[in-house]
CSV table of C-alpha atoms and ligand atoms in Angstrom, one decimal:
chain,number,residue,atom,x,y,z
Q,718,MET,CA,353.0,185.8,-91.5
Q,719,LYS,CA,350.1,183.2,-91.2
Q,720,VAL,CA,348.2,182.5,-94.4
Q,721,TYR,CA,345.1,180.4,-94.8
Q,722,PHE,CA,344.6,179.5,-98.4
Q,723,ASP,CA,342.6,176.2,-97.7
Q,724,ASN,CA,339.1,177.4,-97.8
Q,725,ALA,CA,337.7,174.6,-100.0
Q,726,ALA,CA,338.5,172.3,-97.0
Q,727,THR,CA,336.8,174.5,-94.5
Q,728,THR,CA,336.3,178.3,-93.8
Q,729,PRO,CA,336.7,180.1,-90.6
Q,730,LEU,CA,333.5,181.0,-88.6
Q,731,SER,CA,332.2,184.5,-89.3
Q,732,ASP,CA,331.8,186.5,-86.2
Q,733,GLU,CA,328.1,187.4,-86.8
Q,734,VAL,CA,327.4,183.8,-87.3
Q,735,LEU,CA,329.0,183.2,-83.9
Q,736,GLN,CA,327.0,186.0,-82.2
Q,737,GLU,CA,323.7,184.2,-83.8
Q,738,MET,CA,324.6,180.9,-82.4
Q,739,ILE,CA,325.6,181.9,-78.9
Q,740,PRO,CA,322.2,182.5,-77.3
Q,741,ILE,CA,321.1,179.0,-78.4
Q,742,LEU,CA,324.4,177.4,-76.9
Q,743,LYS,CA,324.0,179.2,-73.6
Q,744,ASP,CA,320.4,179.8,-72.9
Q,745,GLN,CA,317.8,178.2,-75.6
Q,746,PHE,CA,318.6,174.7,-74.6
Q,747,GLY,CA,315.0,173.1,-75.0
Q,748,ASN,CA,314.4,170.2,-77.1
Q,749,PRO,CA,312.6,171.3,-80.4
Q,750,SER,CA,310.3,168.3,-80.2
Q,751,SER,CA,309.1,169.1,-76.6
Q,752,THR,CA,305.8,170.8,-76.8
Q,753,HIS,CA,306.3,173.0,-73.6
Q,754,SER,CA,307.6,176.7,-73.9
Q,755,PHE,CA,311.2,175.9,-73.7
Q,756,GLY,CA,310.8,173.4,-76.6
Q,757,ARG,CA,308.6,175.7,-78.7
Q,758,GLN,CA,311.1,178.6,-78.4
Q,759,VAL,CA,313.7,176.5,-79.9
Q,760,ARG,CA,311.6,174.9,-82.5
Q,761,SER,CA,310.5,178.3,-83.8
Q,762,LYS,CA,314.2,179.0,-84.2
Q,763,ILE,CA,314.8,176.2,-86.6
Q,764,GLU,CA,311.6,177.0,-88.6
Q,765,ILE,CA,312.9,180.5,-89.0
Q,766,ALA,CA,316.2,179.3,-90.2
Q,767,ARG,CA,314.3,177.1,-92.7
Q,768,ARG,CA,312.4,179.9,-94.0
Q,769,LYS,CA,315.4,182.0,-94.3
Q,770,VAL,CA,317.5,179.4,-96.2
Q,771,ALA,CA,314.3,178.4,-98.6
Q,772,SER,CA,314.0,182.1,-99.5
Q,773,LEU,CA,317.6,182.6,-100.1
Q,774,ILE,CA,317.6,180.0,-102.7
Q,775,HIS,CA,313.9,180.7,-104.0
Q,776,SER,CA,312.6,177.4,-102.7
Q,777,GLU,CA,309.9,176.3,-100.3
Q,778,PRO,CA,310.7,175.6,-96.5
Q,779,SER,CA,309.3,171.9,-96.8
Q,780,GLU,CA,312.0,171.5,-99.6
Q,781,ILE,CA,314.9,172.1,-97.1
Q,782,CYS,CA,316.0,169.1,-95.0
Q,783,PHE,CA,318.8,169.9,-92.4
Q,784,THR,CA,321.4,167.3,-92.1
Q,785,SER,CA,324.8,166.8,-90.6
Q,786,GLY,CA,326.7,168.4,-93.5
Q,787,GLY,CA,327.4,167.7,-97.3
Q,788,THR,CA,328.3,164.1,-96.7
Q,789,GLU,CA,325.1,163.1,-95.3
Q,790,ALA,CA,323.0,165.2,-97.7
Q,791,ASP,CA,325.0,163.5,-100.7
Q,792,ASN,CA,324.5,160.0,-99.1
Q,793,MET,CA,320.7,160.9,-98.7
Q,794,ALA,CA,320.2,162.2,-102.3
Q,795,ILE,CA,321.7,159.0,-103.6
Q,796,ARG,CA,320.6,156.3,-101.2
Q,797,CYS,CA,316.9,157.6,-101.2
Q,798,SER,CA,316.5,157.8,-104.7
Q,799,VAL,CA,317.4,154.1,-104.9
Q,800,GLN,CA,315.3,153.2,-101.8
Q,801,ASP,CA,312.4,155.3,-102.4
Q,802,LEU,CA,312.1,156.5,-106.1
Q,803,GLY,CA,312.9,153.3,-108.0
Q,804,VAL,CA,316.3,154.5,-109.3
Q,805,THR,CA,318.2,151.7,-110.9
Q,806,HIS,CA,321.1,153.5,-112.7
Q,807,ILE,CA,323.3,156.3,-111.4
Q,808,ILE,CA,325.3,158.4,-113.6
Q,809,THR,CA,328.0,160.2,-112.2
Q,810,SER,CA,331.7,161.1,-112.7
Q,811,LYS,CA,335.1,159.9,-111.7
Q,812,ILE,CA,335.9,163.4,-110.2
Q,813,GLU,CA,333.1,163.6,-107.6
Q,814,HIS,CA,333.7,163.9,-104.0
Q,815,HIS,CA,334.0,160.7,-102.2
Q,816,ALA,CA,330.6,161.4,-100.5
Q,817,VAL,CA,329.0,160.7,-103.8
Q,818,LEU,CA,331.4,158.5,-105.4
Q,819,HIS,CA,331.7,155.9,-102.4
Q,820,THR,CA,327.8,155.9,-102.1
Q,821,ALA,CA,327.4,155.1,-105.7
Q,822,GLU,CA,330.0,152.4,-105.3
Q,823,GLU,CA,328.1,151.0,-102.4
Q,824,MET,CA,324.8,151.2,-104.5
Q,825,ALA,CA,326.6,149.3,-107.3
Q,826,LYS,CA,327.4,146.3,-104.7
Q,827,LYS,CA,323.6,146.2,-104.3
Q,828,GLY,CA,323.2,145.8,-108.0
Q,829,ILE,CA,322.4,149.3,-109.0
Q,830,HIS,CA,324.0,150.1,-112.6
Q,831,VAL,CA,326.6,152.9,-112.3
Q,832,SER,CA,327.9,154.7,-115.2
Q,833,PHE,CA,330.7,157.3,-115.5
Q,834,VAL,CA,330.3,160.1,-118.0
Q,835,GLN,CA,333.3,161.2,-119.8
Q,836,LEU,CA,335.2,164.3,-119.1
Q,837,ASP,CA,337.6,166.3,-120.9
Q,838,SER,CA,341.1,167.4,-119.9
Q,839,LEU,CA,339.7,170.4,-117.9
Q,840,GLY,CA,337.1,168.3,-115.9
Q,841,GLY,CA,334.2,169.4,-118.2
Q,842,VAL,CA,331.4,167.0,-118.9
Q,843,ASP,CA,331.0,165.3,-122.2
Q,844,MET,CA,327.5,166.4,-122.7
Q,845,ASN,CA,327.1,164.1,-125.9
Q,846,HIS,CA,328.1,161.1,-123.6
Q,847,LEU,CA,325.7,162.1,-121.1
Q,848,GLU,CA,322.9,162.1,-123.5
Q,849,GLU,CA,324.0,158.6,-124.6
Q,850,LEU,CA,324.1,157.1,-121.1
Q,851,LEU,CA,320.5,158.7,-120.6
Q,852,GLN,CA,319.0,156.9,-123.4
Q,853,GLY,CA,318.5,153.5,-121.6
Q,854,ASN,CA,315.2,152.3,-120.1
Q,855,GLU,CA,316.3,152.3,-116.5
Q,856,LYS,CA,315.0,154.9,-113.9
Q,857,THR,CA,318.1,157.3,-113.6
Q,858,LEU,CA,319.7,159.4,-111.2
Q,859,VAL,CA,322.3,161.9,-112.5
Q,860,SER,CA,324.7,163.1,-109.7
Q,861,LEU,CA,327.3,165.7,-111.0
Q,862,MET,CA,329.0,168.3,-108.8
Q,863,HIS,CA,328.4,172.0,-109.5
Q,864,ALA,CA,332.1,172.9,-109.1
Q,865,ASN,CA,334.9,170.4,-108.4
Q,866,ASN,CA,336.4,171.0,-105.1
Q,867,GLU,CA,340.0,170.3,-106.1
Q,868,VAL,CA,340.3,172.1,-109.6
Q,869,GLY,CA,337.2,174.1,-109.6
Q,870,THR,CA,335.7,173.2,-113.0
Q,871,LEU,CA,332.0,174.2,-113.2
Q,872,ILE,CA,329.3,172.3,-115.1
Q,873,SER,CA,326.0,174.1,-116.4
Q,874,LEU,CA,323.2,173.1,-114.1
Q,875,LYS,CA,320.9,174.5,-116.5
Q,876,GLU,CA,322.2,172.3,-119.3
Q,877,VAL,CA,322.3,169.1,-117.2
Q,878,SER,CA,319.0,169.7,-115.7
Q,879,ALA,CA,317.4,170.1,-119.4
Q,880,LEU,CA,319.2,166.9,-120.6
Q,881,CYS,CA,317.9,165.0,-117.5
Q,882,ARG,CA,314.2,166.5,-117.9
Q,883,LYS,CA,314.4,165.1,-121.5
Q,884,TYR,CA,315.1,161.7,-120.4
Q,885,ASP,CA,313.0,161.9,-117.3
Q,886,ALA,CA,315.8,161.5,-115.0
Q,887,LEU,CA,316.3,162.7,-111.5
Q,888,PHE,CA,319.3,165.2,-111.0
Q,889,HIS,CA,321.3,165.6,-107.9
Q,890,SER,CA,324.2,168.3,-107.8
Q,891,ASP,CA,326.5,168.5,-105.0
Q,892,THR,CA,326.8,172.3,-104.4
Q,893,VAL,CA,328.8,172.3,-101.4
Q,894,GLN,CA,331.6,174.2,-103.2
Q,895,THR,CA,329.3,176.7,-104.6
Q,896,MET,CA,326.5,177.6,-102.4
Q,897,GLY,CA,327.0,181.0,-100.8
Q,898,HIS,CA,329.3,181.8,-103.6
Q,899,TYR,CA,326.6,182.0,-106.5
Q,900,ASP,CA,322.9,182.9,-106.5
Q,901,PHE,CA,320.7,179.8,-106.6
Q,902,ASN,CA,317.1,180.4,-108.1
Q,903,LEU,CA,315.3,177.0,-107.6
Q,904,LYS,CA,312.0,178.7,-109.2
Q,905,GLU,CA,313.9,178.8,-112.4
Q,906,LEU,CA,316.5,175.9,-112.0
Q,907,ASP,CA,314.8,172.4,-112.2
Q,908,LEU,CA,316.7,170.1,-110.0
Q,909,ASP,CA,315.7,167.3,-107.6
Q,910,PHE,CA,318.6,167.5,-104.9
Q,911,LEU,CA,321.3,170.1,-103.8
Q,912,THR,CA,323.6,169.8,-100.9
Q,913,CYS,CA,325.0,172.4,-98.7
Q,914,SER,CA,327.5,172.5,-96.3
Q,915,ALA,CA,327.8,175.2,-93.6
Q,916,HIS,CA,331.5,175.0,-92.9
Q,917,LYS,CA,332.2,175.9,-96.3
Q,918,LEU,CA,330.6,179.3,-96.1
Q,919,HIS,CA,331.8,180.7,-92.9
Q,920,GLY,CA,329.4,178.8,-91.0
Q,921,PRO,CA,329.7,176.1,-88.3
Q,922,LYS,CA,330.9,172.5,-89.0
Q,923,GLY,CA,328.6,169.4,-88.6
Q,924,VAL,CA,325.4,171.1,-90.3
Q,925,GLY,CA,324.2,171.5,-93.8
Q,926,PHE,CA,321.2,170.6,-95.8
Q,927,LEU,CA,319.7,168.7,-98.6
Q,928,TYR,CA,317.5,170.6,-100.9
Q,929,ILE,CA,314.5,168.1,-102.0
Q,930,ASN,CA,312.2,169.0,-104.7
Q,931,GLN,CA,308.8,169.1,-103.3
Q,932,LYS,CA,307.6,166.7,-106.1
Q,933,LEU,CA,309.5,163.8,-104.3
Q,934,SER,CA,308.6,162.0,-101.3
Q,935,LEU,CA,311.5,160.4,-99.3
Q,936,ASN,CA,311.5,158.0,-96.5
Q,937,PRO,CA,314.3,158.5,-93.9
Q,938,MET,CA,317.9,157.2,-94.4
Q,939,ILE,CA,318.4,157.7,-90.6
Q,940,PHE,CA,315.5,156.2,-88.4
Q,941,GLY,CA,314.3,157.6,-85.3
Q,942,GLY,CA,312.1,160.5,-84.3
Q,943,SER,CA,309.8,162.2,-86.9
Q,944,GLN,CA,312.0,165.3,-87.2
Q,945,GLU,CA,312.7,167.1,-90.5
Q,946,ARG,CA,309.1,166.1,-91.8
Q,947,ASN,CA,309.7,162.5,-91.2
Q,948,ARG,CA,312.8,162.6,-93.3
Q,949,ARG,CA,315.8,162.5,-90.8
Q,950,GLY,CA,315.4,161.1,-87.5
Q,951,GLY,CA,317.6,162.8,-84.5
Q,952,THR,CA,317.3,165.9,-82.4
Q,953,GLU,CA,318.3,168.8,-84.4
Q,954,ASN,CA,321.6,170.8,-84.2
Q,955,VAL,CA,319.8,173.8,-83.5
Q,956,TYR,CA,322.8,176.2,-83.0
Q,957,GLY,CA,324.2,174.8,-86.2
Q,958,ILE,CA,321.2,175.3,-88.2
Q,959,VAL,CA,320.6,178.8,-87.1
Q,960,GLY,CA,324.5,179.5,-87.7
Q,961,LEU,CA,323.9,177.9,-91.3
Q,962,ALA,CA,321.0,180.1,-92.2
Q,963,LYS,CA,322.9,183.2,-90.9
Q,964,ALA,CA,326.1,182.3,-92.8
Q,965,LEU,CA,323.9,181.6,-96.2
Q,966,GLU,CA,322.4,185.0,-95.6
Q,967,GLU,CA,325.7,186.8,-95.0
Q,968,ALA,CA,327.2,185.2,-97.9
Q,969,LEU,CA,324.5,185.7,-100.4
Q,970,THR,CA,323.7,189.5,-99.4
Q,971,GLU,CA,327.5,190.2,-100.1
Q,972,VAL,CA,327.7,187.8,-103.1
Q,973,ASP,CA,328.9,190.2,-105.8
Q,974,SER,CA,331.5,192.0,-103.7
Q,975,HIS,CA,332.9,188.8,-102.5
Q,976,HIS,CA,333.1,187.3,-106.0
Q,977,ASP,CA,334.9,190.5,-107.2
Q,978,HIS,CA,337.4,190.4,-104.3
Q,979,ILE,CA,338.0,186.8,-104.5
Q,980,GLN,CA,338.3,186.6,-108.2
Q,981,GLY,CA,340.6,189.5,-108.2
Q,982,LEU,CA,342.9,187.5,-105.9
Q,983,LYS,CA,342.8,184.5,-108.0
Q,984,THR,CA,343.5,186.3,-111.3
Q,985,TYR,CA,346.5,188.1,-109.5
Q,986,MET,CA,347.8,184.9,-108.4
Q,987,ILE,CA,347.8,183.4,-111.7
Q,988,GLU,CA,349.6,186.5,-113.2
Q,989,GLN,CA,352.1,186.4,-110.3
Q,990,LEU,CA,353.0,182.7,-110.7
Q,991,GLU,CA,353.3,182.9,-114.4
Q,992,ALA,CA,355.5,185.9,-113.7
Q,993,ASN,CA,357.6,184.3,-111.1
Q,994,ILE,CA,357.6,180.4,-111.6
Q,995,PRO,CA,358.7,179.3,-115.2
Q,996,GLY,CA,356.7,176.4,-116.4
Q,997,VAL,CA,353.7,176.8,-113.9
Q,998,ASP,CA,350.5,175.6,-115.3
Q,999,PHE,CA,347.2,175.2,-113.9
Q,1000,ASN,CA,344.9,172.0,-113.6
Q,1001,GLY,CA,341.2,172.7,-114.5
Q,1002,ASP,CA,339.9,175.5,-116.5
Q,1003,ALA,CA,341.4,178.4,-114.1
Q,1004,LYS,CA,341.2,181.1,-116.7
Q,1005,GLY,CA,337.7,179.9,-118.0
Q,1006,GLU,CA,334.6,178.3,-116.5
Q,1007,SER,CA,336.1,177.8,-113.1
Q,1008,LEU,CA,334.9,178.3,-109.2
Q,1009,TYR,CA,336.5,181.7,-108.5
Q,1010,THR,CA,337.5,180.5,-104.8
Q,1011,VAL,CA,339.8,177.6,-106.1
Q,1012,LEU,CA,343.1,177.7,-108.0
Q,1013,ASN,CA,344.8,174.5,-108.7
Q,1014,VAL,CA,348.5,175.2,-109.6
Q,1015,SER,CA,350.6,172.4,-111.5
Q,1016,LEU,CA,354.3,172.9,-111.0
Q,1017,PRO,CA,357.2,171.8,-113.0
Q,1018,PRO,CA,358.5,168.4,-112.0
Q,1019,SER,CA,361.4,169.0,-109.3
Q,1020,GLU,CA,362.9,167.0,-106.5
Q,1021,LYS,CA,361.6,169.6,-104.1
Q,1022,SER,CA,357.9,168.4,-104.9
Q,1023,GLU,CA,358.0,165.8,-102.0
Q,1024,ILE,CA,358.4,168.5,-99.4
Q,1025,LEU,CA,356.5,171.1,-100.9
Q,1026,LEU,CA,353.3,171.5,-98.7
Q,1027,PHE,CA,355.6,170.7,-95.5
Q,1028,SER,CA,357.8,173.7,-96.6
Q,1029,LEU,CA,355.0,175.9,-97.4
Q,1030,ASP,CA,353.4,174.9,-93.9
Q,1031,LEU,CA,356.6,175.8,-91.8
Q,1032,MET,CA,356.4,179.3,-93.5
Q,1033,GLY,CA,353.0,179.6,-92.3
Q,1034,ILE,CA,350.9,179.0,-95.5
Q,1035,ALA,CA,348.1,176.5,-95.4
Q,1036,CYS,CA,347.2,175.2,-98.7
Q,1037,SER,CA,346.5,171.4,-99.9
Q,1038,GLY,CA,348.3,169.2,-102.3
Q,1039,GLY,CA,347.8,166.1,-104.4
Q,1040,SER,CA,349.1,164.9,-107.6
Q,1041,ALA,CA,348.1,162.3,-110.1
Q,1042,CYS,CA,349.0,158.8,-109.5
Q,1043,SER,CA,352.8,158.6,-110.0
Q,1044,SER,CA,353.4,154.9,-108.7
Q,1045,GLY,CA,351.5,151.9,-108.2
Q,1046,SER,CA,351.5,152.4,-104.2
Q,1047,ASP,CA,350.6,156.2,-104.5
Q,1048,LYS,CA,346.8,156.5,-105.1
Q,1049,GLY,CA,347.3,160.3,-105.7
Q,1050,SER,CA,344.3,162.5,-106.2
Q,1051,HIS,CA,341.3,160.8,-107.7
Q,1052,VAL,CA,340.4,164.0,-109.3
Q,1053,LEU,CA,343.7,164.6,-111.2
Q,1054,ASN,CA,343.7,161.0,-112.1
Q,1055,GLY,CA,340.1,161.4,-113.5
Q,1056,ILE,CA,341.3,164.4,-115.8
Q,1057,GLY,CA,344.4,162.6,-116.8
Q,1058,SER,CA,346.8,165.2,-115.2
Q,1059,ASN,CA,350.7,164.6,-115.7
Q,1060,PRO,CA,351.6,162.5,-112.5
Q,1061,ASN,CA,355.1,164.0,-112.6
Q,1062,ARG,CA,354.0,167.6,-111.9
Q,1063,PRO,CA,353.1,168.4,-108.3
Q,1064,ALA,CA,349.8,170.1,-107.8
Q,1065,ILE,CA,349.0,172.6,-105.2
Q,1066,ARG,CA,345.4,173.8,-104.4
Q,1067,PHE,CA,345.1,177.4,-103.1
Q,1068,SER,CA,341.6,178.3,-102.1
Q,1069,PHE,CA,340.4,181.7,-100.9
Q,1070,SER,CA,337.9,183.4,-99.0
Q,1071,LYS,CA,336.6,187.0,-98.5
Q,1072,TYR,CA,339.2,187.3,-95.7
Q,1073,ASN,CA,342.3,186.7,-97.9
Q,1074,THR,CA,344.4,189.7,-99.3
Q,1075,LYS,CA,346.6,190.5,-102.2
Q,1076,GLU,CA,349.6,190.6,-99.6
Q,1077,GLU,CA,348.9,187.0,-98.9
Q,1078,VAL,CA,349.1,186.0,-102.3
Q,1079,ASP,CA,352.6,188.1,-102.8
Q,1080,TYR,CA,353.8,186.3,-99.5
Q,1081,ALA,CA,352.7,182.8,-100.9
Q,1082,VAL,CA,354.1,183.3,-104.3
Q,1083,SER,CA,357.3,184.5,-103.0
Q,1084,LYS,CA,357.8,181.5,-100.7
Q,1085,LEU,CA,356.9,179.3,-103.4
Q,1086,LYS,CA,359.6,180.8,-105.7
Q,1087,GLU,CA,362.1,180.5,-102.7
Q,1088,ILE,CA,361.4,176.8,-102.1
Q,1089,TYR,CA,361.5,175.9,-105.7
Q,1090,PHE,CA,364.6,177.9,-106.9
Q,1091,ASN,CA,366.9,177.8,-103.8
K,1334,PLP,N1,331.2,167.6,-101.3
K,1334,PLP,C1,332.1,168.5,-101.6
K,1334,PLP,C2,332.3,169.0,-103.0
K,1334,PLP,C3,333.0,168.9,-100.7
K,1334,PLP,O1,334.2,169.6,-100.9
K,1334,PLP,C4,332.7,168.3,-99.2
K,1334,PLP,C5,333.8,168.8,-98.2
K,1334,PLP,O2,335.0,168.7,-98.3
K,1334,PLP,C6,331.7,167.6,-99.1
K,1334,PLP,C7,330.9,167.1,-100.0
K,1334,PLP,C8,331.4,166.9,-97.6
K,1334,PLP,O3,330.9,167.9,-96.8
K,1334,PLP,P1,330.9,167.9,-95.1
K,1334,PLP,O4,332.3,168.0,-94.8
K,1334,PLP,O5,329.9,168.8,-94.7
K,1334,PLP,O6,330.4,166.4,-94.9
């Protein structure tokens, strides 16, 4: 049996998305910047995709800037806030994706003040500390992810946004793990930037978008042609953009049934692990405010821990690992370190999609039990 439980890393492409992309790859090859009919035909595909994405998240087409994925979108939000919007202070957290953390570190080297908000042991943001950090006089960008990709902890975008507005700070949220899994209504949610990556929602790799609030005017981070309303040079990844729009449409059209199915699998796996693996625990707020596609399992210390992922892989189970730093040379997971996880307990992240089944959960739990107790 082959089981794919690494959907937070990437998801399989949906058939419907592939079908939507094939005509562009095969026949509609024009350069969207060309003014002749070949170009115009392709340009219209991009603009249809842009309108579709915008309407799915209740925003305006001009607020959607297609990028090469989540990493570029995160970079753009942070770097352009500094470059164009006068930001001199970035507030973020130690458990952000490296696309945010390393960009913030780079900004710090250029003299930007970077602060880290305190987190609780589940990965939740200390809102009082955030408010304290916001009280300075500097122009501030808050960059906090909606759901953590390793442990699944969610923040309240509404609450963080309200605090940012109170102190006139910009707010960017990396929504790579939640876009397509929750409804977003940008008419009600007051944010400046959101990031999306298509390959996390059954779309193609190498494409995503940055939502940019229409009140903001940005110069490019990548210079070249005047694509993307002069905000990002480079010939567009047309089939990717078309695939992204289709993937987001599919995901959001069926969001409630996917939620119920996937949350059911996660709850079932928690129950099965608790019934079969004594001493099992969970990193993050697994039974509370948590992304329903991610379950981070904390296992009792064992000499088998070194070969855990390897053994699961040999048994056909794909998942991902990581533990907190256990020695000076071993960096471990910056997320588990950031929330103070016990470094002696191995951690495995199982992440689910609409294609997973209960039988797969049974298989994974039984194999994990076998590895641990045989
Ligand atoms: N942000 C988060 C939370 C992610 O999980 C990822 C992907 O792992 C990214 C950003 C980067 O996205 P991409 O792979 O499209 O560059």
